[in-house]
XYZ file of C-alpha atoms in Angstrom:
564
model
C 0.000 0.000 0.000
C 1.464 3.404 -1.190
C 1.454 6.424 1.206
C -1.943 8.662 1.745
C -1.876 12.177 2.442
C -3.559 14.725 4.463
C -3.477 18.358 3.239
C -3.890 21.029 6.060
C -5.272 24.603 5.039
C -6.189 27.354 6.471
C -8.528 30.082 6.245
C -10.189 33.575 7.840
C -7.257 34.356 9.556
C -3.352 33.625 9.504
C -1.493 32.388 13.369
C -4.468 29.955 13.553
C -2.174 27.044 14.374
C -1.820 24.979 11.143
C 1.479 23.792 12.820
C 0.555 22.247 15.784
C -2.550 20.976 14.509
C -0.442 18.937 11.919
C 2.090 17.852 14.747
C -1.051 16.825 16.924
C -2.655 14.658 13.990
C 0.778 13.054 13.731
C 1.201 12.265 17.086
C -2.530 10.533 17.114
C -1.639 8.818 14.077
C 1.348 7.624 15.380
C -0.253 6.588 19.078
C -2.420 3.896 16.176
C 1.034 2.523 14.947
C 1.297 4.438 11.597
C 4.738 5.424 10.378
C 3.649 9.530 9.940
C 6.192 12.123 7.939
C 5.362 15.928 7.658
C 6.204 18.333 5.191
C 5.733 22.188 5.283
C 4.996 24.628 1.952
C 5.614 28.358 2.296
C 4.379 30.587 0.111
C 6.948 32.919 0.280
C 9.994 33.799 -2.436
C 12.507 33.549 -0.341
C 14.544 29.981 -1.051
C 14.390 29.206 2.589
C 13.784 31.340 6.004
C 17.899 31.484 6.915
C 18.549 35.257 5.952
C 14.981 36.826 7.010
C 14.237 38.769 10.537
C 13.151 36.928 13.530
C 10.851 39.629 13.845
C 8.810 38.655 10.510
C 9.751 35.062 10.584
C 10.300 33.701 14.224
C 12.339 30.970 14.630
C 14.787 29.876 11.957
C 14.791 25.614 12.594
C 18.154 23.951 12.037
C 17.954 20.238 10.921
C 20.724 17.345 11.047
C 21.121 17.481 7.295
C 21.938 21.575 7.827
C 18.537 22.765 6.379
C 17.333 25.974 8.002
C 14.016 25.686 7.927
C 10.385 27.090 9.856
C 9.326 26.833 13.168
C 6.631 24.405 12.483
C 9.018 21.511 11.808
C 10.475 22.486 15.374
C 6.630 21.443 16.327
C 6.704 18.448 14.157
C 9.621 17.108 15.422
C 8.292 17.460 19.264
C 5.235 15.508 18.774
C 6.018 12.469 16.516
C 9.143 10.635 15.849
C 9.307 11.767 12.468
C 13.098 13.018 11.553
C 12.902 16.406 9.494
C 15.209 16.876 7.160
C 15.854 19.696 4.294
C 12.859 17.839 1.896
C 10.841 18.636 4.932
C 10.117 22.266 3.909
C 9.899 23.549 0.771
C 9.103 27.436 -0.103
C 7.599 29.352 -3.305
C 10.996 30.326 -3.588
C 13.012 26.953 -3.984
C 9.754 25.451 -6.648
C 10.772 29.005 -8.913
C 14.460 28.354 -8.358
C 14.005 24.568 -9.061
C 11.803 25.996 -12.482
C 13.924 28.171 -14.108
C 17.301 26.240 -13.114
C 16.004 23.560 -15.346
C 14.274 25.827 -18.368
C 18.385 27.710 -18.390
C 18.955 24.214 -18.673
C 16.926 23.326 -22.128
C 15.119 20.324 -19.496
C 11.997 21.657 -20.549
C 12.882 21.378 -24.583
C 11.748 24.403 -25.901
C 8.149 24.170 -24.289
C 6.268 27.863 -22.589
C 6.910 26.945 -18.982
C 3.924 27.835 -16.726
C 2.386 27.901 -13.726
C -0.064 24.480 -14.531
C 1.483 22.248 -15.128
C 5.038 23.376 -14.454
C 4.867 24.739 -11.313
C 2.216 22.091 -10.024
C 4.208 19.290 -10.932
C 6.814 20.541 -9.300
C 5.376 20.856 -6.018
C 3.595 17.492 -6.561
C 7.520 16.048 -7.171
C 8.178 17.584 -3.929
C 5.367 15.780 -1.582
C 6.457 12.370 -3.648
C 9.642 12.555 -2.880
C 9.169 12.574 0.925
C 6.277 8.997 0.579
C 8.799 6.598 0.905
C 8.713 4.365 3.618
C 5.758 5.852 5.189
C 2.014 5.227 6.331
C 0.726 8.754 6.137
C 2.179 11.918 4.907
C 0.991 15.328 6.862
C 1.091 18.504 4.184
C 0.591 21.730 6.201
C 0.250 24.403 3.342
C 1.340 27.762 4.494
C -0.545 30.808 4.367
C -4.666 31.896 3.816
C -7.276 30.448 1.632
C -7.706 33.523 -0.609
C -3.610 34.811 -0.382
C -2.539 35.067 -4.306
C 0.770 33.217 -3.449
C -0.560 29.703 -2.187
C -2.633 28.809 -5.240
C -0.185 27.079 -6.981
C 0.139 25.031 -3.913
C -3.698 24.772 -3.781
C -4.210 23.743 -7.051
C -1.531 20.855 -6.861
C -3.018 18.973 -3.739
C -6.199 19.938 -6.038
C -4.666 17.300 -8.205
C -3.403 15.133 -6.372
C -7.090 13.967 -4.994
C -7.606 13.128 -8.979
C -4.529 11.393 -9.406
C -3.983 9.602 -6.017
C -7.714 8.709 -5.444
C -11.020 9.710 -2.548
C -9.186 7.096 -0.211
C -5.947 8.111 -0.168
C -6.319 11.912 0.396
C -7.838 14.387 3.271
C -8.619 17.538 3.158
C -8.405 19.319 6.790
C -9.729 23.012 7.009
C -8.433 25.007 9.827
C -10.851 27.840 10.720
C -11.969 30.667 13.387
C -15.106 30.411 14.687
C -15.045 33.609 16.824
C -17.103 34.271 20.212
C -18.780 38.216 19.929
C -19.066 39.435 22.975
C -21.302 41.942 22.223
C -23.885 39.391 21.583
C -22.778 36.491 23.348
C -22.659 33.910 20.843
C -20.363 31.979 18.245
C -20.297 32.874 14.931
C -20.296 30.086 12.171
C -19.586 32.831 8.996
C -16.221 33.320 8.523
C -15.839 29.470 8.372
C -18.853 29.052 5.527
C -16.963 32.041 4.001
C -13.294 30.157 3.860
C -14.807 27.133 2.903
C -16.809 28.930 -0.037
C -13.124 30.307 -0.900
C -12.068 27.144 -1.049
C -14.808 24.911 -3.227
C -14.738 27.767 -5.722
C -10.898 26.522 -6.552
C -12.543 22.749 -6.456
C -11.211 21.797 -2.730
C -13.916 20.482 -0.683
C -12.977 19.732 3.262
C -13.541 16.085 4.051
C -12.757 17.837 7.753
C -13.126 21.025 9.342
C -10.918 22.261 12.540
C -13.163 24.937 14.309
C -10.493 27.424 16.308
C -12.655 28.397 19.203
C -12.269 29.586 23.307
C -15.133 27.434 23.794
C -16.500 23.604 23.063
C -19.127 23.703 20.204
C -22.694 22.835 20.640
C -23.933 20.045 18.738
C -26.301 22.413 16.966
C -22.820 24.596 16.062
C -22.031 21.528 14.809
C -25.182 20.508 13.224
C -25.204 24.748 11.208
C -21.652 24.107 10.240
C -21.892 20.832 8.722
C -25.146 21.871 6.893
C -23.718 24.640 5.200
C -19.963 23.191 4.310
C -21.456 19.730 3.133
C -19.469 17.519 5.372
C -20.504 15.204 8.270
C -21.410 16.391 11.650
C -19.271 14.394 13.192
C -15.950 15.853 10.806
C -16.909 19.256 12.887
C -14.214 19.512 14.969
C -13.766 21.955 18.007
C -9.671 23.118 18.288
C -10.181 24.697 21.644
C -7.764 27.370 23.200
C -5.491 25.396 25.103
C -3.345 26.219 28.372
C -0.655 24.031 27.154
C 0.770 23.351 23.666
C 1.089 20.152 24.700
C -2.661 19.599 25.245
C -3.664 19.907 21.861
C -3.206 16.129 20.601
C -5.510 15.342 23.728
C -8.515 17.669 22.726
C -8.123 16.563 19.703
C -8.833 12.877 20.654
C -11.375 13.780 22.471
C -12.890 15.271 19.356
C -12.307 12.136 17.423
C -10.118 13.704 15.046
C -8.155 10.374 14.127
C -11.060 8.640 13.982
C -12.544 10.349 11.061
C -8.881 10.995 9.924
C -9.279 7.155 9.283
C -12.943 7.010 8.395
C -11.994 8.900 5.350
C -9.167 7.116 4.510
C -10.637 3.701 5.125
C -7.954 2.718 7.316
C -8.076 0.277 10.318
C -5.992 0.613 13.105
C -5.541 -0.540 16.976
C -6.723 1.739 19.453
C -4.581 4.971 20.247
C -2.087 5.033 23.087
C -2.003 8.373 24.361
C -0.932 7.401 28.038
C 2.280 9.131 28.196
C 1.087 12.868 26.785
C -2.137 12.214 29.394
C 0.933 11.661 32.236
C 2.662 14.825 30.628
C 0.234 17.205 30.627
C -0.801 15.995 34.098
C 3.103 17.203 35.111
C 2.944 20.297 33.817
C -0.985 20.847 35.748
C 0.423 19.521 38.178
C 4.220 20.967 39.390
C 6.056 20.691 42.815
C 7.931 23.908 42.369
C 9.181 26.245 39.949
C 12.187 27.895 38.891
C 12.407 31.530 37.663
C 14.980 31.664 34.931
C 15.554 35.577 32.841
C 16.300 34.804 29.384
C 18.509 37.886 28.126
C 18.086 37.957 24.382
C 17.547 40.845 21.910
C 14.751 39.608 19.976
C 12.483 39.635 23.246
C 9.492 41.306 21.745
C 8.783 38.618 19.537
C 9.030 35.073 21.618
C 8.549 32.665 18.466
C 12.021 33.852 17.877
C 13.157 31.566 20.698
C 10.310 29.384 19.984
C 12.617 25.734 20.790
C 14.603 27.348 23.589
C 11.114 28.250 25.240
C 9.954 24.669 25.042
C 13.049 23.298 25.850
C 12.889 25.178 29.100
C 9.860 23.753 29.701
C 10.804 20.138 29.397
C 13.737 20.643 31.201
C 11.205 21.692 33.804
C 9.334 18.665 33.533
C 11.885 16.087 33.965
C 12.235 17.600 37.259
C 8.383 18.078 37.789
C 9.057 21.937 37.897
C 7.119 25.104 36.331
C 9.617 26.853 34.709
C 8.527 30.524 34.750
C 10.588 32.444 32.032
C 11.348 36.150 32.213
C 12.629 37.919 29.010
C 15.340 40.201 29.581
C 15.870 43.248 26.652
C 19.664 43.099 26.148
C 19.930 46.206 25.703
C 18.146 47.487 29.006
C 20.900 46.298 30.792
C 23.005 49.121 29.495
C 21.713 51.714 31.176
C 21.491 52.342 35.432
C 20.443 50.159 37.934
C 21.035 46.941 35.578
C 21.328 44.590 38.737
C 17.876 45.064 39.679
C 16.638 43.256 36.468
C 18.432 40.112 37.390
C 17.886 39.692 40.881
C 16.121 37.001 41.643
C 16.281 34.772 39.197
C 17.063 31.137 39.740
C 19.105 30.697 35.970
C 20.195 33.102 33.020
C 20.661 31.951 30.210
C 21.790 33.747 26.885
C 20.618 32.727 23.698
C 21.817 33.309 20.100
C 21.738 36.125 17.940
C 23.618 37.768 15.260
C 25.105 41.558 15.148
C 26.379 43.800 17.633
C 23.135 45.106 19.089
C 22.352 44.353 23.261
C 25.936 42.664 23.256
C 27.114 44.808 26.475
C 23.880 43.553 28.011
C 24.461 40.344 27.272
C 28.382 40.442 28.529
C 26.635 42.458 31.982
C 24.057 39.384 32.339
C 26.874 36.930 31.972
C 29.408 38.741 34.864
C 26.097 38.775 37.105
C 25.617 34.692 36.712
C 29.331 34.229 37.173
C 30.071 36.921 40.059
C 27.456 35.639 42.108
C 26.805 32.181 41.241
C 23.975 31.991 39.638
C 23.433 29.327 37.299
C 23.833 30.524 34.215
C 23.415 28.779 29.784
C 25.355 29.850 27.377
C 23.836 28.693 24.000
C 26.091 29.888 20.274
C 26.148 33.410 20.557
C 25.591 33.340 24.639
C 29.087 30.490 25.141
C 31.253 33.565 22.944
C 29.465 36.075 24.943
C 30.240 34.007 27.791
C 34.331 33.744 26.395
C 34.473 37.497 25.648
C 33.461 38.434 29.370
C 35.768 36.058 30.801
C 38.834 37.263 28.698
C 37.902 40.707 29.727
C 37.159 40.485 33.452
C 39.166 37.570 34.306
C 42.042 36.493 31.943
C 42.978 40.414 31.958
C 42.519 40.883 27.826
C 41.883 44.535 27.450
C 39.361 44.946 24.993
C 39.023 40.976 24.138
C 35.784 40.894 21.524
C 34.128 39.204 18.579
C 35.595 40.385 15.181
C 31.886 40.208 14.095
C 31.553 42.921 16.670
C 34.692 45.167 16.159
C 37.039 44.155 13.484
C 39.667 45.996 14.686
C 39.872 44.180 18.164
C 43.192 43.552 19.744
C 41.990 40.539 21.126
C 39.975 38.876 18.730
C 39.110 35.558 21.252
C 35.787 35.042 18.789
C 36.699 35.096 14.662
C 34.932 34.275 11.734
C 34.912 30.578 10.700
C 38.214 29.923 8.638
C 36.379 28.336 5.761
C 33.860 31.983 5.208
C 36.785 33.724 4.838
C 36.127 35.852 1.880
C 32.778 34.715 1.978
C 29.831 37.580 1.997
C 26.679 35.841 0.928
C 24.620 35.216 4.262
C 22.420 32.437 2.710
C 23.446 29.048 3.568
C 26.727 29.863 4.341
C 27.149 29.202 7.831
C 28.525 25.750 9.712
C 24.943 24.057 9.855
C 23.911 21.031 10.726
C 24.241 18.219 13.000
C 27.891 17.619 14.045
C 30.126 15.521 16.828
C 32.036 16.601 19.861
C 34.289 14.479 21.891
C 33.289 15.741 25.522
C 36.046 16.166 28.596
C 35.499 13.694 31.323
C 33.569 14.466 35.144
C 32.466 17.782 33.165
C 29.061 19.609 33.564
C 28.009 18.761 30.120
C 29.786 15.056 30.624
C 27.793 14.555 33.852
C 24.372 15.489 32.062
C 24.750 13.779 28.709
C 25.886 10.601 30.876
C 28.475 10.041 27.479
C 31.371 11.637 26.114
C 30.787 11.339 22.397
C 27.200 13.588 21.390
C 25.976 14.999 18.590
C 24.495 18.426 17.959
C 22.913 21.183 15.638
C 24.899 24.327 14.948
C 23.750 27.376 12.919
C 26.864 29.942 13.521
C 29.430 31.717 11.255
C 31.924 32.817 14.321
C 34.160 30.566 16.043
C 36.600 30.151 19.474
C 40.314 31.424 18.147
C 41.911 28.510 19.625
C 45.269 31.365 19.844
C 43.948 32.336 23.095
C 43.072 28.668 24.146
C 46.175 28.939 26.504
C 45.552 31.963 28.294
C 41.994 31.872 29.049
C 42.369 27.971 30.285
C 45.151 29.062 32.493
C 43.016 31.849 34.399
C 40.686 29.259 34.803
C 38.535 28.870 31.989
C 37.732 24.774 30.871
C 37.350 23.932 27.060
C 35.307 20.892 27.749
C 34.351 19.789 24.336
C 35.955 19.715 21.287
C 35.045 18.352 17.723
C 36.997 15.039 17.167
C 39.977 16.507 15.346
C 40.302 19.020 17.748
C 39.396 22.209 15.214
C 36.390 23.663 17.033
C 35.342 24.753 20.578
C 32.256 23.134 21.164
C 31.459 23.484 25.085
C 33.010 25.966 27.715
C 32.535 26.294 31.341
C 33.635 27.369 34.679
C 34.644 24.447 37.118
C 34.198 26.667 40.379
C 30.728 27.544 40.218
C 27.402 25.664 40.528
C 26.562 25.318 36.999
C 28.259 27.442 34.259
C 28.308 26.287 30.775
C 28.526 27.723 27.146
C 27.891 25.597 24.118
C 28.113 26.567 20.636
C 25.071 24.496 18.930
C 22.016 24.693 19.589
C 20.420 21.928 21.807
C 16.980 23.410 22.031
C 16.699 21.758 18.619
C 16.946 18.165 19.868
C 14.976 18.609 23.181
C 11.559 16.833 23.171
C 8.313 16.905 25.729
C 8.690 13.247 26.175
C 12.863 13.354 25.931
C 13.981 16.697 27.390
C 17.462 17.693 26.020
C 20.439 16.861 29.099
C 21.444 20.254 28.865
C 18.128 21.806 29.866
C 17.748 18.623 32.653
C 21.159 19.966 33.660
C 20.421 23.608 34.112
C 16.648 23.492 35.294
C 18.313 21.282 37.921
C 21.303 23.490 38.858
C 18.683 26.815 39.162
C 16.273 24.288 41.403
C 19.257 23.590 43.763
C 20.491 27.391 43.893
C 16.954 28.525 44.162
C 16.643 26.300 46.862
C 19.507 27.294 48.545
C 18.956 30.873 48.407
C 15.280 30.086 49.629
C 16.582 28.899 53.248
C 19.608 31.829 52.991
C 16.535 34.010 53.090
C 14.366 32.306 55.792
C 17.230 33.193 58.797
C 17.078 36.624 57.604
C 13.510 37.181 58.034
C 13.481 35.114 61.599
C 16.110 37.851 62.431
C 13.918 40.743 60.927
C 10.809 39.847 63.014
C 12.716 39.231 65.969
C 13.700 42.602 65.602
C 11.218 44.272 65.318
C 8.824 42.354 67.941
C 11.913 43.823 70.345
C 10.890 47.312 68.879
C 7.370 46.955 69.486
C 5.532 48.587 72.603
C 3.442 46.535 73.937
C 0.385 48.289 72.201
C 1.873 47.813 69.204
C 2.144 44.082 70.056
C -1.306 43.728 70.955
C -2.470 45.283 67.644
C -0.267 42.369 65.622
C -1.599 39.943 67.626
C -3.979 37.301 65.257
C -7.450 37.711 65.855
């Protein structure tokens, strides 16, 4: 039996959670015992999202196979098994460049290249060539019903119900059914409206996925169906959730894979959702929490830290903590009064970044965590943050910086990568991908991984300068690991301090609610223990406080505190 498909749209509004609704139908499908893979279409020109601004785009995604790629395959990759890889996103941009590669090329023998069936092919050659080996392919098609740049992508799951067959594709409709306040009721229009958009291009939803704050009625139900010719019982409610991580659960509880299967005429065991019904009961349910300030410069808009956020979280979990994250502008820490901002946090941690901008923030954050003990995460552009400060305010280097930040350093202890040199195109060209490091033995990172050989994702153009290996390790500084042939710096830290570490990959990218990433386990357990500890510092201190001032009182004054 070939693959089948299930196409995910969207419609009224954009942010409506295509993503997660495709992870969540993967990890359902997957709970039955179907092998599930998930693929991702942008709309957009651009060849992929590497060189556009966190603030449009969020999260840029790093794969093994060095694909920078959107945040939904981040989402993907948390909620099935499914490895993403660079055939696991595709944009508007690579389908033209794919196009007109091959008409310079004469491939397309003289013929008027167009958008049917050119284009449509191509994007049909691009879901085929992730079937293999599969039960079920997920398609998540980016963008609105009704945007001019998705029709080509319309039109070619269009065709491929004609070519594939009824039973082997699904058509899932994400919509907003909004609540009116005013009036006090749901309103079913904007869905009839997107699904109008979408029969007059010859799509008709086998499914519809009703965004909502509330559970819909069965009459809801009943109006919706009526009016968008499908079954009542393919009227699904995608409530507002607390929790990401409750969406494949509400979902169940909707039946979603059940007519997910009714339409494909598949038969399956029963799901398993056991251990995301014990999750989501951890994170209801936490002993503690940590407070951890997160100082980045892209602060205003979170889904550019969208991994490192949910790694937090599971790093949380594994201990059965909240994790309550603070974000920290960078660049407010340049002014007066900086130390206020960070007091009382349990972690810091500095995340990556490119340019110059919030860096003496950063640098301030980073002597706070190491002056005074705090635990503190260094992750790519936070570990040579992390190597700058230390080769400034303890190794004595005048000056010490990144040559992306001042070229004309004295010290240059961060430099460009030695194979970029002379290279100024930012697309792609940056050490990506997964890659090994040999890890020194009884370290922080050694005692978390429980291994010394791992394997990690990196996205960076800037490396150690192993010329000032020497000094900074003799004031104290431990290179703790290395690539195997001993060319790159992949981990730093400080051995006299509760828990100080800077790595240059990105492990936020390999951390999963069911398998949280060592490195978060590590530091979510380092902050518990200091937070802990500075808990019962400050218990003495208030003893002595209102010892002190029951000693003041007179004894009307005592009388007055007295309970009642």
């Amino acid at each position: 039996m070939g693959a089948k498909y299930i196409f995910v749209t969207g419609g009224v509004v954009s942010s409506l959670g295509k993503g997660l609704a495709s992870a969540s139908m993967g990890c359902l499908l997957e709970a039955r015992g179907l092998k599930v893979t998930l693929l991702k279409f942008d709309p957009y020109l651009n060849v992929d999202p590497g060189t556009m601004s966190p603030f449009q785009h969020g999260e840029v995604y790093v794969t093994d196979d060095g694909a920078e790629t959107d945040l939904d395959l981040g989402h993907y990759e948390r909620f099935t098994h499914a490895r993403m890889l660079r055939d696991n996103n595709c944009t508007a941009g690579r389908i033209y460049e794919t196009i007109i590669t091959k008409e310079r090329r004469g491939d397309y023998l003289g013929k008027t290249v167009q958008v049917i069936p050119h284009v449509t092919n191509e994007i049909k050659s691009a879901i085929r060539k992730i079937s293999q080996d599969v039960d079920v392919v997920i398609v998540e098609v980016g963008g609105t019903v009704g945007d001019i740049e998705s029709l080509p992508f319309l039109e070619a799951i269009r065709q491929m119900r004609q070519e594939q067959g009824r039973d082997h594709v699904v058509f899932v409709h994400l919509t907003l059914v909004p609540f009116i306040n005013t009036s006090g009721e749901l309103k079913t229009k904007p869905t009839q409206h997107s699904v109008k958009e979408l029969r007059e291009i010859g799509i008709q939803p086998d499914i519809l996925l009703c965004r909502t704050d509330r559970y819909l009625s069965a009459e809801l139900k009943a109006k919706i169906a009526l009016f968008c010719s499908i079954s009542e019982e393919a009227v699904i409610t995608a409530k507002d959730v607390g929790n990401i991580y409750e969406v494949p659960l509400v979902l169940a509880g909707e039946g979603l894979d059940t007519q997910i299967l009714r339409c494909m005429k598949l038969e399956t065991p029963e799901r398993n959702m056991q251990p995301w019904m014990e999750l989501v009961e951890r994170l209801r349910h936490p002993a503690d929490e940590v407070s951890i300030g997160i100082v980045g410069k892209y602060v205003e808009y979170q889904d550019s830290y969208k991994s490192l956020n949910e790694a937090l979280a599971h790093g949380g979990i594994a201990h059965n903590l909240k994790v309550n994250v603070v974000w920290v502008e960078a660049e407010g820490l340049e002014g007066e009064n900086w130390h206020e901002q960070l007091a009382g946090f349990d972690g810091i941690l500095v995340p990556g970044g490119f340019g110059k901008r919030g860096i003496p923030g950063m640098l301030r954050g980073i002597e706070f965590a190491r002056t005074r003990k705090v635990p503190y995460f260094g992750i790519c552009l936070g570990m040579q943050c992390a190597v700058i400060e230390y080769a400034r305010n303890v190794a004595g280097l005048a000056g010490a910086d990144s040559s992306e930040f001042d070229p004309a350093t004295a010290h240059r202890v961060i430099y460009k990568l030695r194979e970029l040199r002379g290279v100024d195109e930012l697309g792609g060209t940056m050490r990506l991908g997964a890659w090994t490091a040999a890890l020194k033995p009884g370290s922080f990172a050694h005692q978390a991984y429980g291994g010394l050989e791992i394997s990690e994702r990196h996205r960076h153009r800037y490396e150690f300068n192993r010329e000032y290996e020497d000094v900074l390790v003799a004031n104290g500084l431990d290179i703790t690991g290395n690539t195997p042939d001993g060319t790159y710096v992949e981990i730093v830290e400080i051995r006299d301090h509760p828990w100080f570490l800077g790595c240059q990959f990105h492990p936020e990218f390999k951390s999963r609610p069911l398998a949280p990433h060592p490195l978060f386990k590590g530091f979510i357990g380092a902050a518990y223990q200091y937070r802990k500890q500075r808990m019962a510092a400050a218990e003495p201190a208030k003893d002595v406080a209102a010892t002190h001032k029951a000693t003041a009182m007179s004894p009307s004054e005592m009388k007055s505190e007295a309970p009642r």
